[in-house]
Structures are given as structure tokens and as C-alpha cells.
């Protein structure tokens, strides 16, 4: 087991009850934007209806992750020139453009499913979810212990403990958690903790028709993702990148990581998310120093002059 | 510098869900913390008149604080869950314990100062309240700094000093309001010095924030910032000129300074919302750090596998056979 996968509480505190760390590998290059994951998640977890309306933001009418959206499909419309793909292996293409490749159903072999027509319009789609960070800021910030690390290494809110203090909401560097209106508590993806306990895969992964959402042991998913990245890079997708796959990023790597075809901010993801806990030592030191300074100031005011 | 990209202009992080009670609590908590210290030290110096009034100020502050906090909870009936654990990793958890202990000791000390009852417990409660008041005044800055909100997080070294100055300012100003001028000299000194420190520390913080500080330059935070400066400058001016001779002037000046301290907390509070709501405040500094090579970011384009095996017959999404890496 690679050390980057270990969190503070998992697996150590579970002893022999610790399970392998489970997670999602979301390969956005094969997402077709069907939103089956959103629907399956809503149904299984009995999440209340979210905003119903037309946002005008491409096909995205759920807009972001929140208390009532635990899987969110992003739709990005890009103007990008149709490039001649040179790097595709010769057995796949002879140097034709992606359009030609798609016409010959070879884009699938190259592994690219983003639609690109000759005028240079490209559509990116991606299913976003709670990242189940290795260093989860929400979990550390939670004052009640409602948020906890499960035996699968995932991060879950206990709805019978949460008192809706809201500290996890701005603590999350991805804006995942939010308060449910009319309920007061905070809700987020549980990585289907209940289904995991029954050896079932999470509802979104099961519903995904293209295997864009892959569920499994994190170590195995990492291996799969590396091959996928290598293949896409070789197919000429030079912006293809693994996001949150490494233990040395700002959150110590994630339980839910992604393969993106453009920079993270294009998908509404921060390029360098940082767990605020990293700086907590510095923060406490400053608060302590300021407290001492306040004490000195008070003493100076009281004793430094007439009574 | 990279051009700012975003997903349909959507925020990348969530705005806090905290409502008006929270900046009010930042004020009352500071008022309570600062006043307890002022009261205890005045008692040591033998200024009982000032001490009693400062204990009252501390009690008012500490009494209102939990009301604000509980009212802000999504589930107010579950406020006791705040004391379910003690977590050093959560400034809110630490603060809940500080507030609870401070509430008990301050109430006891104030009761003793006015009625003379519980003399033996008060002997411990007084210094305890004074000591606990110090972290009570500054932990709230640690609380907001310990978030992903750039304008708060990046001000983490300075913010506790801003809040500490505000606590001293509100304690001094409240004591100036409540105390006859002939007994209020230490309160006036405290109010005037901390008024200067509050304004100065705010400027230092904004300067240190640099590129992160833009939310303070516009919208609500900018308005609150100007209001704060106007209130503190005029309040301090009035206190300096007439505070010693006129009770009325002292009350007016103290009220302005208290309002200034409250407005200063609103400024910081509102800046956090503005910082969180615009994706460019989150993306651009992160992107610049990556471009300058100070951080690696969360993405990697180079695969750890060198050889790609193209299995022509299988669908692209099937698990690929692993090459010997």
C-alpha cells in the first residue's frame, strides 16, 4: 500500500476492521453528459429536489455540488481549433484530424469521446463529486465530530450529530458541502457508505453507462488511471491530466480523483486546493501571540498612567 | 499571468452560511474577553469603580455571545453537541470550550464584584476570566483564517492582531461609556491606543494580503471599511478632546468607538463572502503560484507508465493490462 493513501484516522484507528481504501476514478474523457449519475445518486440517497429551471449554462441545470446535489455533471463548450492529430499510433490513424478519426469510429480506439466538429467546437463533460480527501479540511474543522473517516477511508457526515454550525462549508477547498434549506444540517456524498457495507458499488458508478465513473480500491484505480493518461497523451490529448491523483498535492491526494482534458479551473475545480489544516500551527501561533499582546496592552493601559 | 478561466463564472468554493449573528458574536466575544482583563487588572490596581463596570461589560458580552451562536446554528437545539468533543484541529471546538469556561468564570467574578457573594470561588474566577478572555478575543480570527476563503486564510498571521485590537477597543470604549470620567482614565488610554492599533493593523493586513486583498477594495467590505475608519477617527478625536471633562461626550465617543469595532468585524466578515463568491479570487493566486513554480498544483500530465499497450479489440474504457512498471 503506497503511503500517500494513508490518512490520519485510516487505516490505523480501525485495526483489523479497516477495509481497503475505496474511491472513484472519474475519467471525463468518456463522459457523455447523460446525468444518470446525478439521478441514481438522488434516488438511492433520497435527496430532495434541487432547483428546477433553465440556467442557460449549457446543459447544466444543477450548476454545482451542494446539499442536494452530490454528483454534478459539468458541461463546457469550448472553441478549439480542430487539430491534426500526429501522435496517434499508426495502427489507429494515419495522421488525420479528430473529426476524421471519429468518422471512422477510431476516436474510440484513441480513447477520445469529446465531440469536435470542423468549426472547432468542443464539448467537455465531467461528473464532479466529493473528493474524499486524504487530508480532509471539513473533517478537521467539524467541532461536533459529525464528520468522520469510515473504515473505507471515505469521509461521511453523521446526520444525527451535525448541528449545522456551517464550519465545514468554507473549510472545503472545493465547495462541496452546503447546508440543506429547511433542514439546517450539512449534507454531502457518502460514497454510498450504506451500499459499500453490502459489497455494492455506489449508485452513480453502477448507473454510469460509459464507465466514466469507475469505483474500486484506490490503489487499483490509480494504476488504471496512469495507463489511461498515457494512452490519451499518446493520442494527442496533450492537455490530458490526472487531477488529485498524487499524495504530494495540497490535500494529500483524493479518494475521488479525475482525468481531465483541460485545466481544472475550466471544470470549476481549483488548480491547487490546499487543506487549511496545513497552516493551522501558524494560525494558532498567531492567535496565541495576539492573545499575549492583548494581555500586555491591557496591563499597559491599566498600570501605565494615573489610576 | 494566466487569463482567468472559470466554469460559467461559478464560485469554486462555497460562501459561508453564517448570518448576521456571527460578526455580532465576534464583537461581543471580544468585548467580553477584553473587558474581563480590564476588570481584573483594574481591581488589582485598586480602581473598583472601573472594575465593577468592566465586569458588567464582560458579563453582557459573554451573555449575548452564546445567544448569537446558537441562533446561527442550523439545528439550534443541538447546541450542546459543540461540547461533544475537544478538537485542537477545529478552532470552533476549542472556542466553544473557551467560551463556556469564560462564561462561567466571568459571571461569577461579576456577581462577586457587585454583591460580594462567593468570595472564595471569585478569587479563582477573576484571574481565570481575565486569562480566558485573551484567547476568547483572538480565537475567532483563527476560526475564520482556518478556512479555504482566500482573504481570510492568507491573512492568517495578521488577523488575530486585528481582532485583538478590536477586543481592546470595544472593552475600553464600553468602559468609557459606563464609568464616570474621573475613574475612567485607564479605559480612555485603552480605547485610544487600541483605536490607533485597530486602524493600523487593518492597513497592515490589507498590505500583506497583496493580490488577495482586492475584496476589501470594493462593494460591501469597502463601505464597511470606510464606516469603520470614520467612526473610530471621530470617536477617538472626541474622546481625546472632551472625554475627560464631559460625561456626555465620553458616552458619545465610547458609542462611536464600539460601533467602529463592530463595523470592523463586519468588514472582515463581508470580505470573506466577496472573496469566496468570485472564482478569480480563488483561481488566479493558485495559478500564479503554480506558474512561479512555488507549488506543483493538483494536476499531472505525465503518466507514471511509459509504455502504452493498445488493445485494439477492447473498448477504450476497459481496465487495461498493466505493463511491467
Coordinates of C-alpha atoms in Angstrom, one line a residue:
Chain A
X1 CA 0.0 0.0 0.0
X2 CA 1.5 3.3 -1.0
X3 CA 2.0 5.7 1.9
X4 CA 0.2 8.5 0.2
X5 CA -3.1 6.6 0.6
X6 CA -3.0 6.6 4.3
X7 CA -5.0 9.2 6.2
X8 CA -4.7 10.2 9.8
X9 CA -7.5 8.0 11.0
X10 CA -7.4 5.3 8.3
X11 CA -6.4 2.5 8.4
X12 CA -4.7 2.8 11.8
X13 CA -7.6 3.5 14.0
X14 CA -9.7 0.7 12.5
X15 CA -7.2 -2.0 13.2
X16 CA -8.3 -5.3 11.8
X17 CA -11.7 -3.8 10.8
X18 CA -10.0 -1.5 8.3
X19 CA -11.1 -2.1 4.7
X20 CA -9.2 -1.2 1.6
X21 CA -9.5 2.5 0.8
X22 CA -12.2 2.8 -1.8
X23 CA -12.7 5.6 -4.2
X24 CA -13.8 6.9 -7.6
X25 CA -11.7 7.4 -10.7
X26 CA -13.8 9.7 -12.9
X27 CA -12.5 9.5 -16.5
X28 CA -14.1 12.6 -18.0
X29 CA -12.8 11.8 -21.5
X30 CA -15.6 9.2 -21.9
X31 CA -18.4 11.1 -20.1
X32 CA -21.3 11.7 -22.4
X33 CA -23.2 14.0 -20.1
X34 CA -26.2 11.7 -19.6
X35 CA -26.6 12.7 -15.9
X36 CA -27.5 9.1 -15.0
X37 CA -25.1 9.5 -12.0
X38 CA -27.0 12.6 -10.8
X39 CA -30.3 10.7 -11.0
X40 CA -29.1 7.5 -9.5
X41 CA -27.5 9.4 -6.6
X42 CA -30.7 11.3 -5.9
X43 CA -32.8 8.2 -6.0
X44 CA -30.6 6.0 -3.9
X45 CA -29.8 8.6 -1.3
X46 CA -33.4 10.1 -1.3
X47 CA -32.1 13.6 -1.8
X48 CA -34.7 16.3 -2.0
X49 CA -35.4 18.0 -5.3
X50 CA -33.0 20.8 -6.3
X51 CA -33.5 23.9 -8.3
X52 CA -35.7 23.2 -11.3
X53 CA -35.2 25.6 -14.1
X54 CA -33.2 26.6 -17.1
X55 CA -29.9 28.2 -16.2
X56 CA -28.7 28.9 -19.8
X57 CA -25.3 27.5 -18.8
X58 CA -25.1 24.8 -21.5
X59 CA -26.9 21.6 -20.4
X60 CA -26.1 22.2 -16.8
X61 CA -29.1 23.0 -14.7
X62 CA -27.8 21.8 -11.3
X63 CA -24.8 24.1 -11.5
X64 CA -22.7 22.9 -8.5
X65 CA -22.3 20.4 -5.8
X66 CA -24.2 21.1 -2.7
X67 CA -26.6 19.7 0.0
X68 CA -29.0 18.4 -2.6
X69 CA -26.5 17.6 -5.5
X70 CA -23.9 15.0 -4.6
X71 CA -23.0 14.2 -8.2
X72 CA -22.8 17.1 -10.6
X73 CA -22.2 16.9 -14.4
X74 CA -20.4 19.9 -15.8
X75 CA -20.9 20.9 -19.5
X76 CA -18.2 23.0 -21.1
X77 CA -18.5 24.4 -24.6
X78 CA -15.1 25.3 -26.0
X79 CA -13.9 26.9 -29.2
X80 CA -10.9 24.9 -30.0
X81 CA -9.3 24.5 -33.4
X82 CA -9.7 21.0 -34.8
X83 CA -6.1 19.9 -34.7
X84 CA -4.4 17.4 -36.8
X85 CA -3.5 14.6 -34.5
X86 CA 0.0 13.5 -35.1
X87 CA 0.7 11.4 -32.1
X88 CA -1.8 8.7 -32.6
X89 CA -0.2 5.3 -33.2
X90 CA -0.1 4.4 -36.8
X91 CA -2.4 1.4 -36.3
X92 CA -5.1 3.8 -35.2
X93 CA -4.8 6.7 -37.6
X94 CA -2.7 7.9 -40.4
X95 CA -2.4 11.5 -39.1
X96 CA -5.9 12.6 -39.8
X97 CA -7.9 15.1 -37.7
X98 CA -10.0 14.0 -34.8
X99 CA -13.1 14.6 -37.0
X100 CA -11.9 12.1 -39.5
X101 CA -10.9 9.7 -36.7
X102 CA -14.4 10.0 -35.3
X103 CA -15.9 9.4 -38.7
X104 CA -14.1 6.2 -38.9
X105 CA -15.1 5.3 -35.4
X106 CA -11.4 5.4 -34.5
X107 CA -11.6 8.1 -31.9
X108 CA -12.9 5.4 -29.6
X109 CA -9.8 3.4 -30.2
X110 CA -7.8 6.5 -29.4
X111 CA -10.0 6.8 -26.4
X112 CA -11.3 10.3 -27.0
X113 CA -15.1 10.9 -26.8
X114 CA -15.2 14.7 -26.8
X115 CA -17.1 15.9 -29.8
X116 CA -15.2 18.1 -32.1
X117 CA -16.5 19.3 -35.3
X118 CA -14.8 21.0 -38.2
X119 CA -15.6 24.5 -37.0
X120 CA -13.6 23.8 -33.8
X121 CA -16.3 23.4 -31.3
X122 CA -15.5 21.1 -28.4
X123 CA -17.7 19.8 -25.7
X124 CA -16.2 18.7 -22.4
X125 CA -18.3 16.9 -19.8
X126 CA -17.4 15.8 -16.3
X127 CA -19.1 14.3 -13.3
X128 CA -17.9 16.0 -10.2
X129 CA -18.3 14.6 -6.7
X130 CA -16.9 15.0 -3.1
X131 CA -13.2 14.2 -3.3
X132 CA -12.9 12.3 0.0
X133 CA -9.6 14.0 0.6
X134 CA -6.7 12.3 2.3
X135 CA -6.4 15.4 4.4
X136 CA -10.0 16.5 4.7
X137 CA -10.4 20.1 5.9
X138 CA -14.1 19.6 6.6
X139 CA -13.4 16.7 8.9
X140 CA -10.8 18.6 10.9
X141 CA -12.9 21.7 11.1
X142 CA -16.1 19.9 12.3
X143 CA -16.5 20.8 16.0
X144 CA -19.1 18.1 16.8
X145 CA -17.4 15.1 15.3
X146 CA -20.4 14.7 12.9
X147 CA -17.9 14.3 10.1
X148 CA -15.8 11.1 10.4
X149 CA -13.5 8.9 8.4
X150 CA -15.0 5.5 7.6
X151 CA -13.3 2.1 7.6
X152 CA -13.1 2.5 3.7
X153 CA -11.1 5.7 4.1
X154 CA -14.0 7.9 3.0
X155 CA -15.5 11.0 4.7
X156 CA -19.1 10.9 5.8
X157 CA -21.4 13.3 7.8
X158 CA -23.5 11.7 10.5
X159 CA -26.8 13.5 10.2
X160 CA -27.8 12.6 13.7
X161 CA -24.9 14.6 15.1
X162 CA -24.5 17.6 12.8
X163 CA -25.9 20.7 14.3
X164 CA -25.5 22.9 11.3
X165 CA -22.7 25.1 12.6
X166 CA -21.5 25.5 9.0
X167 CA -17.8 25.5 9.6
X168 CA -17.1 22.7 7.1
X169 CA -18.7 24.8 4.3
X170 CA -16.0 27.4 3.8
X171 CA -13.3 25.0 5.0
X172 CA -13.8 22.7 2.0
X173 CA -11.4 23.9 -0.8
X174 CA -13.7 22.5 -3.4
X175 CA -17.0 24.0 -2.2
X176 CA -18.6 20.5 -1.8
X177 CA -20.5 20.8 1.4
X178 CA -23.5 23.0 1.9
X179 CA -26.5 23.4 4.3
X180 CA -29.8 22.0 3.2
X181 CA -32.6 24.6 3.2
X182 CA -35.3 23.9 5.7
X183 CA -33.2 21.2 7.3
X184 CA -30.3 23.2 8.7
X185 CA -27.8 20.4 8.6
X186 CA -24.9 19.9 6.1
X187 CA -25.0 17.1 3.5
X188 CA -22.6 15.6 1.0
X189 CA -21.7 12.5 -0.9
X190 CA -21.2 9.5 1.4
X191 CA -19.6 7.4 -1.3
X192 CA -22.7 5.3 -0.7
X193 CA -21.4 4.1 2.7
X194 CA -24.6 2.0 3.1
X195 CA -24.0 0.2 -0.2
X196 CA -20.3 -0.3 0.5
X197 CA -21.2 -2.2 3.6
X198 CA -23.3 -4.5 1.5
X199 CA -20.4 -5.0 -1.0
X200 CA -22.3 -3.0 -3.6
X201 CA -20.7 -0.2 -5.7
X202 CA -22.0 3.4 -5.3
X203 CA -25.2 4.2 -7.2
X204 CA -23.5 6.7 -9.5
X205 CA -20.8 4.2 -10.6
X206 CA -23.3 1.5 -11.2
X207 CA -25.5 3.8 -13.3
X208 CA -22.7 5.2 -15.4
X209 CA -23.2 3.7 -18.9
X210 CA -19.7 4.6 -20.2
X211 CA -17.7 3.6 -17.2
X212 CA -16.6 7.2 -16.9
X213 CA -17.2 6.8 -13.2
X214 CA -15.1 3.9 -12.0
X215 CA -15.3 2.6 -8.5
X216 CA -12.9 0.4 -6.7
X217 CA -9.8 0.1 -4.5
X218 CA -7.9 3.3 -4.8
X219 CA -4.6 1.7 -5.5
X220 CA -6.1 -0.3 -8.4
X221 CA -7.8 2.8 -9.8
X222 CA -4.5 4.7 -9.7
X223 CA -2.9 2.0 -11.9
X224 CA -5.8 2.1 -14.3
X225 CA -5.7 5.9 -14.5
X226 CA -2.0 6.0 -15.3
X227 CA -2.5 3.8 -18.3
X228 CA -5.4 5.8 -19.4
X229 CA -3.4 9.1 -19.1
X230 CA -0.5 7.6 -21.1
X231 CA -2.9 6.5 -23.8
X232 CA -4.6 9.8 -24.1
X233 CA -1.3 11.7 -24.2
X234 CA -0.1 9.4 -26.9
X235 CA -3.4 10.0 -28.8
X236 CA -2.5 13.7 -28.9
X237 CA -4.6 15.0 -26.0
X238 CA -1.6 16.9 -24.6
X239 CA -3.7 18.7 -22.0
X240 CA -5.0 15.4 -20.6
X241 CA -4.1 15.4 -16.9
X242 CA -4.7 13.4 -13.7
X243 CA -6.2 15.6 -11.0
X244 CA -5.8 14.8 -7.3
X245 CA -4.0 11.5 -8.1
X246 CA -0.8 12.3 -6.1
X247 CA -0.1 12.3 -2.4
X248 CA 2.0 15.5 -2.6
X249 CA -0.7 17.9 -3.6
X250 CA -2.4 20.3 -1.2
X251 CA -4.8 17.7 0.1
X252 CA -2.6 14.7 0.2
X253 CA -4.4 13.2 -2.8
X254 CA -8.0 12.3 -3.0
X255 CA -10.2 9.3 -2.7
X256 CA -12.1 10.6 -5.8
X257 CA -9.7 11.7 -8.5
X258 CA -10.2 12.7 -12.1
X259 CA -8.8 12.5 -15.6
X260 CA -9.4 15.9 -17.2
X261 CA -8.9 17.0 -20.8
X262 CA -8.2 20.7 -19.8
X263 CA -7.1 22.7 -16.8
X264 CA -9.1 22.1 -13.6
X265 CA -10.5 25.6 -13.4
X266 CA -12.2 25.0 -16.8
X267 CA -14.3 22.4 -15.0
X268 CA -14.9 24.6 -11.9
X269 CA -12.1 22.8 -9.9
X270 CA -9.4 24.7 -8.1
X271 CA -5.9 24.1 -9.7
X272 CA -4.2 24.0 -6.3
X273 CA -6.6 23.1 -3.5
X274 CA -5.0 23.2 -0.1
X275 CA -6.1 21.7 3.2
X276 CA -6.3 24.6 5.6
X277 CA -5.1 22.4 8.4
X278 CA -1.6 22.6 6.9
X279 CA -1.4 26.2 8.2
X280 CA -3.2 25.6 11.5
X281 CA 0.0 25.6 13.5
X282 CA 0.8 29.0 12.2
X283 CA -2.7 30.2 12.8
X284 CA -2.8 29.0 16.4
X285 CA 0.7 30.6 16.9
X286 CA -0.6 33.9 15.6
X287 CA -3.8 33.7 17.8
X288 CA -1.7 32.9 20.8
X289 CA 0.8 35.8 20.2
X290 CA -2.1 38.2 19.7
X291 CA -3.7 37.0 22.9
X292 CA -0.4 37.7 24.8
X293 CA -0.1 41.1 23.1
X294 CA -3.7 41.9 24.2
X295 CA -2.8 41.0 27.8
X296 CA 0.3 43.2 27.7
X297 CA -1.8 46.0 26.1
X298 CA -4.4 45.8 28.8
X299 CA -1.8 45.8 31.6
X300 CA -0.1 48.8 30.0
X301 CA -3.4 50.7 29.8
X302 CA -4.3 50.0 33.4
X303 CA -0.9 50.4 35.0
X304 CA 0.7 52.9 32.6
X305 CA -0.6 56.2 34.0
X306 CA -2.9 57.7 36.6
X307 CA -5.4 55.4 38.2
Chain B
X1 CA 0.0 35.7 -15.7
X2 CA -2.7 33.4 -16.9
X3 CA -6.1 34.7 -18.0
X4 CA -8.8 33.9 -15.6
X5 CA -10.9 30.9 -16.6
X6 CA -13.9 29.7 -14.7
X7 CA -16.8 27.4 -15.1
X8 CA -19.7 29.6 -16.3
X9 CA -18.5 32.2 -13.7
X10 CA -19.5 29.9 -10.9
X11 CA -17.7 30.2 -7.5
X12 CA -15.2 27.5 -6.8
X13 CA -15.7 27.4 -3.1
X14 CA -18.9 28.0 -1.1
X15 CA -19.6 31.2 0.7
X16 CA -20.0 30.7 4.4
X17 CA -23.6 30.1 5.5
X18 CA -23.1 32.2 8.6
X19 CA -25.5 35.0 9.1
X20 CA -25.5 38.4 10.9
X21 CA -25.1 36.8 14.3
X22 CA -21.5 35.8 13.6
X23 CA -19.9 39.2 13.2
X24 CA -22.0 40.3 16.2
X25 CA -20.5 37.5 18.1
X26 CA -17.0 38.5 17.0
X27 CA -17.8 41.8 18.6
X28 CA -19.4 40.6 21.8
X29 CA -16.8 37.9 22.3
X30 CA -14.1 40.5 22.0
X31 CA -16.0 42.9 24.3
X32 CA -16.3 40.1 26.9
X33 CA -12.7 39.0 26.6
X34 CA -11.2 42.4 26.7
X35 CA -13.5 43.7 29.5
X36 CA -12.7 40.7 31.8
X37 CA -8.9 41.5 31.5
X38 CA -9.6 45.2 32.1
X39 CA -11.8 44.5 35.1
X40 CA -9.3 42.1 36.7
X41 CA -6.3 44.4 36.2
X42 CA -8.3 47.5 37.4
X43 CA -9.2 45.6 40.6
X44 CA -5.5 44.8 41.1
X45 CA -4.7 48.5 40.7
X46 CA -7.5 49.3 43.2
X47 CA -9.9 51.1 40.8
X48 CA -13.1 49.3 42.0
X49 CA -15.4 51.7 40.2
X50 CA -13.9 50.9 36.8
X51 CA -13.5 47.2 37.7
X52 CA -17.2 46.7 38.5
X53 CA -18.3 48.4 35.3
X54 CA -15.8 46.4 33.2
X55 CA -17.1 43.2 34.8
X56 CA -20.6 44.2 33.8
X57 CA -19.4 44.8 30.2
X58 CA -17.8 41.4 30.3
X59 CA -21.0 39.8 31.5
X60 CA -23.1 41.5 28.9
X61 CA -20.7 40.4 26.2
X62 CA -20.4 36.8 27.4
X63 CA -24.2 36.6 28.0
X64 CA -25.1 37.6 24.5
X65 CA -22.4 35.5 22.8
X66 CA -24.0 32.1 23.1
X67 CA -27.4 33.5 22.1
X68 CA -25.9 34.7 18.8
X69 CA -24.0 31.5 18.2
X70 CA -27.0 29.2 19.0
X71 CA -29.3 31.3 16.9
X72 CA -26.9 30.9 13.9
X73 CA -26.9 27.1 14.1
X74 CA -28.8 25.2 11.5
X75 CA -30.1 23.0 14.4
X76 CA -30.1 25.3 17.5
X77 CA -31.5 22.5 19.7
X78 CA -28.3 20.6 19.2
X79 CA -26.0 23.4 20.5
X80 CA -24.7 21.0 23.2
X81 CA -23.1 18.9 20.5
X82 CA -20.5 21.7 20.4
X83 CA -19.1 20.2 23.7
X84 CA -19.3 16.6 22.4
X85 CA -15.6 16.6 21.7
X86 CA -12.5 18.7 22.2
X87 CA -10.6 19.1 18.9
X88 CA -7.5 21.2 18.6
X89 CA -7.8 20.8 14.8
X90 CA -11.1 22.8 15.0
X91 CA -10.9 26.4 16.3
X92 CA -14.6 26.3 16.6
X93 CA -14.4 23.4 19.0
X94 CA -11.6 25.0 21.0
X95 CA -13.5 28.3 21.1
X96 CA -16.7 26.6 22.4
X97 CA -14.8 25.4 25.4
X98 CA -13.1 28.7 25.9
X99 CA -16.4 30.5 25.7
X100 CA -18.1 28.0 28.2
X101 CA -15.3 28.3 30.7
X102 CA -15.1 32.0 30.2
X103 CA -18.8 32.4 30.6
X104 CA -18.8 30.6 34.0
X105 CA -15.8 32.4 35.4
X106 CA -16.9 35.9 34.2
X107 CA -20.4 35.6 35.6
X108 CA -19.0 34.5 38.9
X109 CA -16.5 37.3 39.1
X110 CA -19.1 39.9 38.1
X111 CA -21.5 38.6 40.7
X112 CA -18.9 38.9 43.3
X113 CA -17.8 42.4 42.2
X114 CA -21.3 43.8 42.6
X115 CA -22.7 41.8 45.5
X116 CA -19.6 40.5 47.4
X117 CA -21.0 36.9 47.3
X118 CA -19.0 33.8 46.6
X119 CA -15.7 35.5 47.7
X120 CA -13.7 32.2 47.7
X121 CA -14.7 31.0 44.2
X122 CA -14.4 34.5 42.9
X123 CA -10.7 34.6 43.9
X124 CA -10.1 31.9 41.2
X125 CA -12.8 33.1 38.8
X126 CA -11.3 36.6 38.4
X127 CA -7.9 35.6 37.1
X128 CA -9.5 32.7 35.2
X129 CA -11.9 35.1 33.4
X130 CA -9.1 37.6 32.7
X131 CA -6.8 34.9 31.2
X132 CA -9.5 33.1 29.2
X133 CA -10.6 36.5 27.9
X134 CA -7.4 36.8 25.9
X135 CA -7.8 33.7 23.7
X136 CA -11.6 34.4 23.6
X137 CA -10.7 37.7 21.9
X138 CA -8.4 36.2 19.3
X139 CA -9.5 32.6 18.5
X140 CA -12.3 33.9 16.3
X141 CA -9.6 35.2 14.0
X142 CA -8.1 31.8 13.9
X143 CA -11.5 30.4 13.2
X144 CA -12.1 32.4 10.0
X145 CA -8.4 32.1 9.0
X146 CA -8.7 28.3 9.1
X147 CA -10.9 28.1 6.0
X148 CA -10.4 28.0 2.3
X149 CA -11.6 31.6 1.9
X150 CA -8.5 33.3 0.4
X151 CA -9.0 36.8 2.0
X152 CA -9.2 35.1 5.4
X153 CA -6.7 32.3 5.0
X154 CA -4.0 34.5 3.5
X155 CA -4.4 37.0 6.4
X156 CA -3.8 34.3 9.0
X157 CA -0.8 35.8 10.6
X158 CA -2.3 39.3 11.0
X159 CA -5.9 38.6 11.5
X160 CA -5.6 37.7 15.3
X161 CA -3.9 41.0 15.9
X162 CA -6.7 42.8 14.1
X163 CA -9.3 41.0 16.2
X164 CA -7.3 41.5 19.4
X165 CA -7.1 45.3 18.8
X166 CA -10.8 45.3 18.2
X167 CA -11.4 43.5 21.5
X168 CA -9.3 46.0 23.4
X169 CA -11.1 48.8 21.6
X170 CA -14.6 47.6 22.5
X171 CA -13.6 46.9 26.1
X172 CA -12.1 50.3 26.5
X173 CA -15.0 52.1 24.8
X174 CA -17.6 50.2 26.7
X175 CA -15.9 51.1 30.0
X176 CA -15.6 54.7 28.9
X177 CA -19.4 54.7 28.4
X178 CA -20.2 53.1 31.7
X179 CA -17.7 54.8 34.0
X180 CA -17.7 58.3 35.4
X181 CA -14.8 60.2 33.7
X182 CA -12.8 60.7 36.9
X183 CA -12.4 56.9 37.3
X184 CA -12.1 56.1 33.6
X185 CA -8.5 57.2 32.8
X186 CA -7.2 53.6 32.1
X187 CA -10.3 52.9 29.9
X188 CA -9.6 56.1 27.9
X189 CA -6.0 55.1 27.5
X190 CA -7.0 51.6 26.3
X191 CA -9.6 52.9 23.9
X192 CA -7.3 55.5 22.3
X193 CA -4.3 53.2 21.9
X194 CA -6.4 50.3 20.6
X195 CA -8.3 52.6 18.2
X196 CA -4.9 53.5 16.6
X197 CA -3.9 49.8 16.6
X198 CA -7.2 48.7 15.1
X199 CA -6.8 51.1 12.2
X200 CA -3.1 50.4 11.8
X201 CA -3.4 46.6 12.0
X202 CA -6.2 46.7 9.4
X203 CA -3.9 48.6 7.0
X204 CA -1.0 46.2 7.6
X205 CA -3.3 43.2 6.9
X206 CA -4.5 44.7 3.6
X207 CA -1.0 45.5 2.6
X208 CA 0.2 42.0 3.4
X209 CA -2.7 40.4 1.6
X210 CA -1.5 42.0 -1.7
X211 CA -3.2 40.3 -4.6
X212 CA -5.6 38.6 -2.2
X213 CA -6.8 41.8 -0.7
X214 CA -8.9 43.1 -3.6
X215 CA -12.2 42.1 -1.9
X216 CA -11.6 44.9 0.6
X217 CA -11.4 47.5 -2.2
X218 CA -14.9 47.2 -3.4
X219 CA -18.5 46.5 -2.5
X220 CA -19.8 46.0 1.0
X221 CA -16.4 45.4 2.6
X222 CA -15.1 48.7 1.2
X223 CA -18.2 50.6 2.6
X224 CA -17.8 49.0 6.0
X225 CA -14.1 49.8 6.0
X226 CA -14.8 53.5 5.4
X227 CA -17.6 53.5 8.0
X228 CA -15.1 51.9 10.5
X229 CA -12.5 54.5 9.8
X230 CA -15.0 57.4 10.2
X231 CA -16.4 56.0 13.4
X232 CA -13.1 55.3 15.0
X233 CA -11.4 58.5 14.0
X234 CA -14.2 60.7 15.1
X235 CA -14.8 58.7 18.3
X236 CA -11.2 58.8 19.2
X237 CA -11.0 62.5 18.4
X238 CA -14.0 63.3 20.6
X239 CA -12.7 61.1 23.5
X240 CA -9.3 62.8 23.3
X241 CA -10.7 66.3 23.4
X242 CA -13.8 66.1 25.7
X243 CA -13.8 62.6 27.2
X244 CA -12.1 63.7 30.4
X245 CA -14.4 66.7 31.1
X246 CA -17.8 65.7 29.9
X247 CA -19.7 62.5 30.7
X248 CA -22.0 63.1 27.7
X249 CA -19.0 63.4 25.3
X250 CA -17.5 60.3 26.8
X251 CA -20.7 58.3 26.2
X252 CA -20.9 59.6 22.7
X253 CA -17.3 58.9 21.9
X254 CA -17.4 55.4 23.5
X255 CA -20.5 54.6 21.5
X256 CA -18.8 55.6 18.3
X257 CA -15.8 53.5 19.1
X258 CA -17.9 50.5 20.0
X259 CA -19.8 50.9 16.7
X260 CA -16.4 51.2 14.9
X261 CA -15.2 47.9 16.5
X262 CA -18.4 46.2 15.4
X263 CA -18.1 47.7 11.9
X264 CA -14.5 46.5 11.7
X265 CA -15.7 42.9 12.3
X266 CA -18.4 43.3 9.7
X267 CA -15.7 44.5 7.2
X268 CA -13.7 41.3 7.6
X269 CA -16.9 39.1 7.6
X270 CA -18.2 40.6 4.4
X271 CA -14.7 40.5 2.7
X272 CA -14.8 36.7 3.2
X273 CA -18.0 36.4 1.3
X274 CA -16.8 38.5 -1.6
X275 CA -13.6 36.6 -1.7
X276 CA -15.4 33.2 -1.8
X277 CA -18.1 34.3 -4.4
X278 CA -15.8 35.3 -7.2
X279 CA -13.9 32.4 -8.8
X280 CA -11.0 34.6 -9.9
X281 CA -10.0 35.3 -6.3
X282 CA -9.6 31.5 -5.8
X283 CA -8.1 30.5 -9.2
X284 CA -5.7 33.3 -10.1
X285 CA -3.5 33.3 -6.9
X286 CA -3.4 29.4 -7.1
X287 CA -2.5 29.5 -10.8
X288 CA 0.2 32.2 -10.3
X289 CA 1.8 30.1 -7.5
X290 CA 2.0 27.1 -9.9
X291 CA 3.4 29.3 -12.7
X292 CA 6.0 30.7 -10.5
X293 CA 7.0 27.1 -9.5
X294 CA 6.2 27.6 -5.9
X295 CA 3.7 24.9 -5.9
X296 CA 3.1 21.9 -8.1
X297 CA -0.7 22.1 -8.1
X298 CA -3.0 19.1 -8.1
X299 CA -2.6 18.0 -11.7
X300 CA -0.1 15.9 -13.5
X301 CA 0.2 15.4 -17.3
X302 CA 3.0 12.9 -17.4
X303 CA 1.9 9.4 -16.8
X304 CA 3.9 7.1 -14.5
X305 CA 3.6 4.4 -17.1
X306 CA 5.8 4.7 -20.1
X307 CA 4.5 2.0 -22.4
X308 CA 1.0 2.2 -23.6
X309 CA -0.5 -1.1 -24.7
X310 CA -3.1 -0.5 -27.3
X311 CA -5.5 -3.4 -27.2
X312 CA -7.4 -2.8 -30.4
X313 CA -10.3 -5.1 -29.8
X314 CA -11.4 -3.9 -26.4
X315 CA -13.5 -0.8 -25.6
X316 CA -11.4 2.2 -24.5
X317 CA -12.8 2.2 -21.0
X318 CA -12.0 -1.4 -20.1
X319 CA -9.3 -1.9 -17.5
X320 CA -6.0 -2.0 -19.4
X321 CA -3.5 -4.7 -18.9
X322 CA -0.6 -3.4 -16.9
X323 CA 2.8 -3.2 -18.5
X324 CA 5.7 -4.1 -16.3
X325 CA 6.2 -0.8 -14.5

